[in-house]
PDB file of C-alpha atoms in Angstrom:
ATOM      1  CA  UNK R 124     -86.272  53.410 -63.191  1.00 51.00           C
ATOM      2  CA  UNK R 125     -88.534  56.661 -62.783  1.00 53.00           C
ATOM      3  CA  UNK R 126     -91.741  57.749 -64.413  1.00 56.00           C
ATOM      4  CA  UNK R 127     -93.738  60.528 -65.334  1.00 61.00           C
ATOM      5  CA  UNK R 128     -94.587  61.294 -60.972  1.00 56.00           C
ATOM      6  CA  UNK R 129     -91.213  60.008 -60.082  1.00 58.00           C
ATOM      7  CA  UNK R 130     -91.922  56.821 -58.512  1.00 58.00           C
ATOM      8  CA  UNK R 131     -89.166  54.561 -58.189  1.00 62.00           C
ATOM      9  CA  UNK R 132     -89.951  50.924 -60.486  1.00 59.00           C
ATOM     10  CA  UNK R 133     -87.974  47.315 -59.608  1.00 55.00           C
ATOM     11  CA  UNK R 134     -88.103  44.662 -61.250  1.00 55.00           C
ATOM     12  CA  UNK R 135     -89.442  41.876 -61.074  1.00 55.00           C
ATOM     13  CA  UNK R 136     -89.794  38.499 -62.881  1.00 57.00           C
ATOM     14  CA  UNK R 137     -92.072  39.107 -66.225  1.00 55.00           C
ATOM     15  CA  UNK R 138     -92.740  42.907 -65.946  1.00 58.00           C
ATOM     16  CA  UNK R 139     -91.812  46.110 -63.368  1.00 57.00           C
ATOM     17  CA  UNK R 140     -93.530  47.309 -60.731  1.00 58.00           C
ATOM     18  CA  UNK R 141     -93.846  49.654 -57.752  1.00 60.00           C
ATOM     19  CA  UNK R 142     -92.327  49.884 -54.833  1.00 66.00           C
ATOM     20  CA  UNK R 143     -94.853  49.549 -51.837  1.00 70.00           C
ATOM     21  CA  UNK R 144     -95.125  52.105 -49.509  1.00 73.00           C
ATOM     22  CA  UNK R 145     -96.074  51.871 -46.050  1.00 75.00           C
ATOM     23  CA  UNK R 146    -100.098  52.041 -44.226  1.00 75.00           C
ATOM     24  CA  UNK R 147    -100.378  52.535 -40.549  1.00 71.00           C
ATOM     25  CA  UNK R 148    -103.497  52.881 -39.887  1.00 69.00           C
ATOM     26  CA  UNK R 149    -104.355  54.948 -36.305  1.00 69.00           C
ATOM     27  CA  UNK R 150    -105.139  54.012 -33.380  1.00 63.00           C
ATOM     28  CA  UNK R 151    -109.112  54.965 -33.491  1.00 65.00           C
ATOM     29  CA  UNK R 152    -109.441  53.923 -28.642  1.00 63.00           C
ATOM     30  CA  UNK R 153    -107.076  54.224 -26.492  1.00 59.00           C
ATOM     31  CA  UNK R 154    -109.635  52.323 -23.602  1.00 67.00           C
ATOM     32  CA  UNK R 155    -107.171  48.884 -23.507  1.00 65.00           C
ATOM     33  CA  UNK R 156    -110.117  46.724 -23.257  1.00 74.00           C
ATOM     34  CA  UNK R 157    -107.442  43.601 -22.783  1.00 78.00           C
ATOM     35  CA  UNK R 158    -106.685  42.623 -19.498  1.00 77.00           C
ATOM     36  CA  UNK R 159    -103.605  43.006 -18.907  1.00 72.00           C
ATOM     37  CA  UNK R 160    -103.131  38.130 -18.601  1.00 75.00           C
ATOM     38  CA  UNK R 161    -104.758  38.220 -21.814  1.00 77.00           C
ATOM     39  CA  UNK R 162    -102.928  41.110 -23.903  1.00 77.00           C
ATOM     40  CA  UNK R 163    -100.015  39.966 -23.117  1.00 76.00           C
ATOM     41  CA  UNK R 164    -100.084  37.125 -24.308  1.00 76.00           C
ATOM     42  CA  UNK R 165    -102.242  38.841 -27.092  1.00 76.00           C
ATOM     43  CA  UNK R 166     -99.101  40.717 -27.802  1.00 76.00           C
ATOM     44  CA  UNK R 167    -101.439  43.952 -27.540  1.00 77.00           C
ATOM     45  CA  UNK R 168    -103.379  46.083 -24.856  1.00 75.00           C
ATOM     46  CA  UNK R 169    -106.209  47.414 -27.598  1.00 76.00           C
ATOM     47  CA  UNK R 170    -108.514  44.858 -29.573  1.00 78.00           C
ATOM     48  CA  UNK R 171    -107.735  47.733 -32.880  1.00 75.00           C
ATOM     49  CA  UNK R 172    -103.898  46.690 -32.325  1.00 75.00           C
ATOM     50  CA  UNK R 173    -104.739  42.410 -31.978  1.00 77.00           C
ATOM     51  CA  UNK R 174    -104.516  40.914 -35.413  1.00 77.00           C
ATOM     52  CA  UNK R 175    -103.171  37.201 -35.114  1.00 74.00           C
ATOM     53  CA  UNK R 176    -100.909  35.816 -37.377  1.00 75.00           C
ATOM     54  CA  UNK R 177    -102.981  33.188 -39.095  1.00 76.00           C
ATOM     55  CA  UNK R 178    -105.465  33.356 -36.288  1.00 74.00           C
ATOM     56  CA  UNK R 179    -102.882  32.070 -34.007  1.00 73.00           C
ATOM     57  CA  UNK R 180    -103.094  33.447 -30.674  1.00 71.00           C
ATOM     58  CA  UNK R 181     -99.908  32.173 -27.719  1.00 68.00           C
ATOM     59  CA  UNK R 182    -101.780  29.791 -25.018  1.00 69.00           C
ATOM     60  CA  UNK R 183    -101.144  32.456 -20.993  1.00 69.00           C
ATOM     61  CA  UNK R 184     -97.759  32.120 -19.534  1.00 68.00           C
ATOM     62  CA  UNK R 185     -97.228  30.809 -16.040  1.00 74.00           C
ATOM     63  CA  UNK R 186     -96.362  33.921 -13.834  1.00 75.00           C
ATOM     64  CA  UNK R 187     -92.878  34.653 -12.895  1.00 79.00           C
ATOM     65  CA  UNK R 188     -90.550  36.776 -12.008  1.00 82.00           C
ATOM     66  CA  UNK R 189     -89.881  37.381 -15.494  1.00 83.00           C
ATOM     67  CA  UNK R 190     -92.983  37.394 -16.761  1.00 83.00           C
ATOM     68  CA  UNK R 191     -93.611  40.569 -14.062  1.00 86.00           C
ATOM     69  CA  UNK R 192     -90.865  42.375 -15.708  1.00 89.00           C
ATOM     70  CA  UNK R 193     -92.029  41.266 -19.000  1.00 87.00           C
ATOM     71  CA  UNK R 194     -96.140  42.987 -18.148  1.00 86.00           C
ATOM     72  CA  UNK R 195     -94.777  45.891 -17.171  1.00 89.00           C
ATOM     73  CA  UNK R 196     -92.346  46.384 -20.417  1.00 90.00           C
ATOM     74  CA  UNK R 197     -95.358  45.088 -22.285  1.00 87.00           C
ATOM     75  CA  UNK R 198     -97.543  47.993 -21.028  1.00 87.00           C
ATOM     76  CA  UNK R 199     -95.277  50.336 -21.454  1.00 91.00           C
ATOM     77  CA  UNK R 200     -93.597  49.541 -24.896  1.00 90.00           C
ATOM     78  CA  UNK R 201     -97.400  49.782 -25.982  1.00 85.00           C
ATOM     79  CA  UNK R 202     -98.028  53.198 -24.247  1.00 90.00           C
ATOM     80  CA  UNK R 203     -94.931  53.969 -26.048  1.00 91.00           C
ATOM     81  CA  UNK R 204     -96.506  52.975 -29.793  1.00 88.00           C
ATOM     82  CA  UNK R 205     -99.876  55.058 -28.333  1.00 88.00           C
ATOM     83  CA  UNK R 206     -98.226  57.952 -28.012  1.00 91.00           C
ATOM     84  CA  UNK R 207     -96.416  57.732 -31.505  1.00 91.00           C
ATOM     85  CA  UNK R 208     -99.117  58.810 -32.673  1.00 89.00           C
ATOM     86  CA  UNK R 209    -101.341  60.282 -30.123  1.00 90.00           C
ATOM     87  CA  UNK R 210     -98.426  62.844 -28.835  1.00 90.00           C
ATOM     88  CA  UNK R 211    -100.720  65.616 -27.054  1.00 91.00           C
ATOM     89  CA  UNK R 212    -103.325  62.551 -24.705  1.00 92.00           C
ATOM     90  CA  UNK R 213    -101.483  63.502 -21.371  1.00 93.00           C
ATOM     91  CA  UNK R 214    -103.344  61.396 -19.979  1.00 93.00           C
ATOM     92  CA  UNK R 215    -101.252  58.260 -22.374  1.00 91.00           C
ATOM     93  CA  UNK R 216     -97.741  59.983 -21.025  1.00 94.00           C
ATOM     94  CA  UNK R 217     -98.455  60.052 -17.300  1.00 94.00           C
ATOM     95  CA  UNK R 218     -98.823  56.504 -17.460  1.00 93.00           C
ATOM     96  CA  UNK R 219     -96.348  55.358 -19.524  1.00 94.00           C
ATOM     97  CA  UNK R 220     -94.166  57.200 -17.091  1.00 95.00           C
ATOM     98  CA  UNK R 221     -95.499  55.717 -13.910  1.00 94.00           C
ATOM     99  CA  UNK R 222     -94.812  52.510 -16.285  1.00 92.00           C
ATOM    100  CA  UNK R 223     -90.578  53.936 -17.155  1.00 94.00           C
ATOM    101  CA  UNK R 224     -90.647  54.527 -13.009  1.00 95.00           C
ATOM    102  CA  UNK R 225     -92.198  50.664 -12.497  1.00 93.00           C
ATOM    103  CA  UNK R 226     -89.576  48.972 -15.054  1.00 93.00           C
ATOM    104  CA  UNK R 227     -86.840  50.598 -13.353  1.00 92.00           C
ATOM    105  CA  UNK R 228     -86.720  49.789 -10.109  1.00 93.00           C
ATOM    106  CA  UNK R 229     -88.847  46.168 -11.409  1.00 92.00           C
ATOM    107  CA  UNK R 230     -85.750  45.349 -14.094  1.00 91.00           C
ATOM    108  CA  UNK R 231     -83.656  46.080 -10.322  1.00 90.00           C
ATOM    109  CA  UNK R 232     -85.673  43.614  -8.703  1.00 90.00           C
ATOM    110  CA  UNK R 233     -85.028  41.327 -10.927  1.00 89.00           C
ATOM    111  CA  UNK R 234     -81.317  42.078 -11.472  1.00 86.00           C
ATOM    112  CA  UNK R 235     -80.477  41.812  -7.172  1.00 85.00           C
ATOM    113  CA  UNK R 236     -82.308  38.749  -7.150  1.00 84.00           C
ATOM    114  CA  UNK R 237     -81.160  36.433 -10.580  1.00 81.00           C
ATOM    115  CA  UNK R 238     -78.388  38.309 -11.795  1.00 79.00           C
ATOM    116  CA  UNK R 239     -78.305  40.729 -15.582  1.00 81.00           C
ATOM    117  CA  UNK R 240     -81.184  40.818 -18.054  1.00 83.00           C
ATOM    118  CA  UNK R 241     -79.461  42.194 -20.249  1.00 82.00           C
ATOM    119  CA  UNK R 242     -75.931  42.957 -21.364  1.00 81.00           C
ATOM    120  CA  UNK R 243     -76.888  47.096 -20.369  1.00 82.00           C
ATOM    121  CA  UNK R 244     -77.115  45.728 -16.364  1.00 80.00           C
ATOM    122  CA  UNK R 245     -73.699  44.600 -16.735  1.00 79.00           C
ATOM    123  CA  UNK R 246     -72.158  48.597 -16.324  1.00 82.00           C
ATOM    124  CA  UNK R 247     -70.503  48.823 -12.461  1.00 82.00           C
ATOM    125  CA  UNK R 248     -70.293  45.155 -12.050  1.00 79.00           C
ATOM    126  CA  UNK R 249     -67.225  43.398 -10.589  1.00 81.00           C
ATOM    127  CA  UNK R 250     -66.915  40.830 -13.582  1.00 80.00           C
ATOM    128  CA  UNK R 251     -68.566  40.048 -16.368  1.00 77.00           C
ATOM    129  CA  UNK R 252     -71.403  37.580 -15.268  1.00 71.00           C
ATOM    130  CA  UNK R 253     -73.502  37.243 -18.822  1.00 69.00           C
ATOM    131  CA  UNK R 254     -73.017  34.284 -18.997  1.00 69.00           C
ATOM    132  CA  UNK R 255     -73.531  32.889 -15.706  1.00 69.00           C
ATOM    133  CA  UNK R 256     -76.336  31.006 -15.323  1.00 64.00           C
ATOM    134  CA  UNK R 257     -79.350  31.407 -15.273  1.00 63.00           C
ATOM    135  CA  UNK R 258     -80.247  33.461 -18.794  1.00 62.00           C
ATOM    136  CA  UNK R 259     -82.312  36.206 -17.846  1.00 55.00           C
ATOM    137  CA  UNK R 260     -85.382  33.935 -19.137  1.00 60.00           C
ATOM    138  CA  UNK R 261     -84.647  31.471 -17.129  1.00 63.00           C
ATOM    139  CA  UNK R 262     -86.886  30.971 -14.362  1.00 55.00           C
ATOM    140  CA  UNK R 263     -85.194  29.315 -10.980  1.00 53.00           C
ATOM    141  CA  UNK R 264     -84.763  30.432  -8.327  1.00 52.00           C
ATOM    142  CA  UNK R 265     -80.538  31.679  -6.473  1.00 50.00           C
ATOM    143  CA  UNK R 266     -79.844  29.696  -3.235  1.00 50.00           C
ATOM    144  CA  UNK R 267     -79.937  31.975  -0.605  1.00 49.00           C
ATOM    145  CA  UNK R 268     -76.608  31.737   0.884  1.00 44.00           C
TER     146      UNK R 268
END
């Protein structure tokens, strides 16, 4: 159903209401204020985007080879989200390129030592090893042969 403004309305119990319109405010500052460990546990580099659900903040993660990969992935993802709204920021784009290279290197290093992180790491393998221990999120060292 449409009204004179061409908005669509859905039915809710007892009444009708317009469908929601999403709004994402522009990020004000590109300068990260959190140190890397705190940013990883809080889920953002940027205090302006730090809106923890019910004011609950994750505890700091233990330092493992997988947390190194997770931290690099996190920074690359955060920079990607920032660049979605600040595509002309050359400094951020250069940093993004640096972290994409670090991401590739860290994932290759992890895969060589511990096995695949995700299914795409199976490309070019001799056999299907995805289901073999350890799983990517399990931290344990492979025994040296």
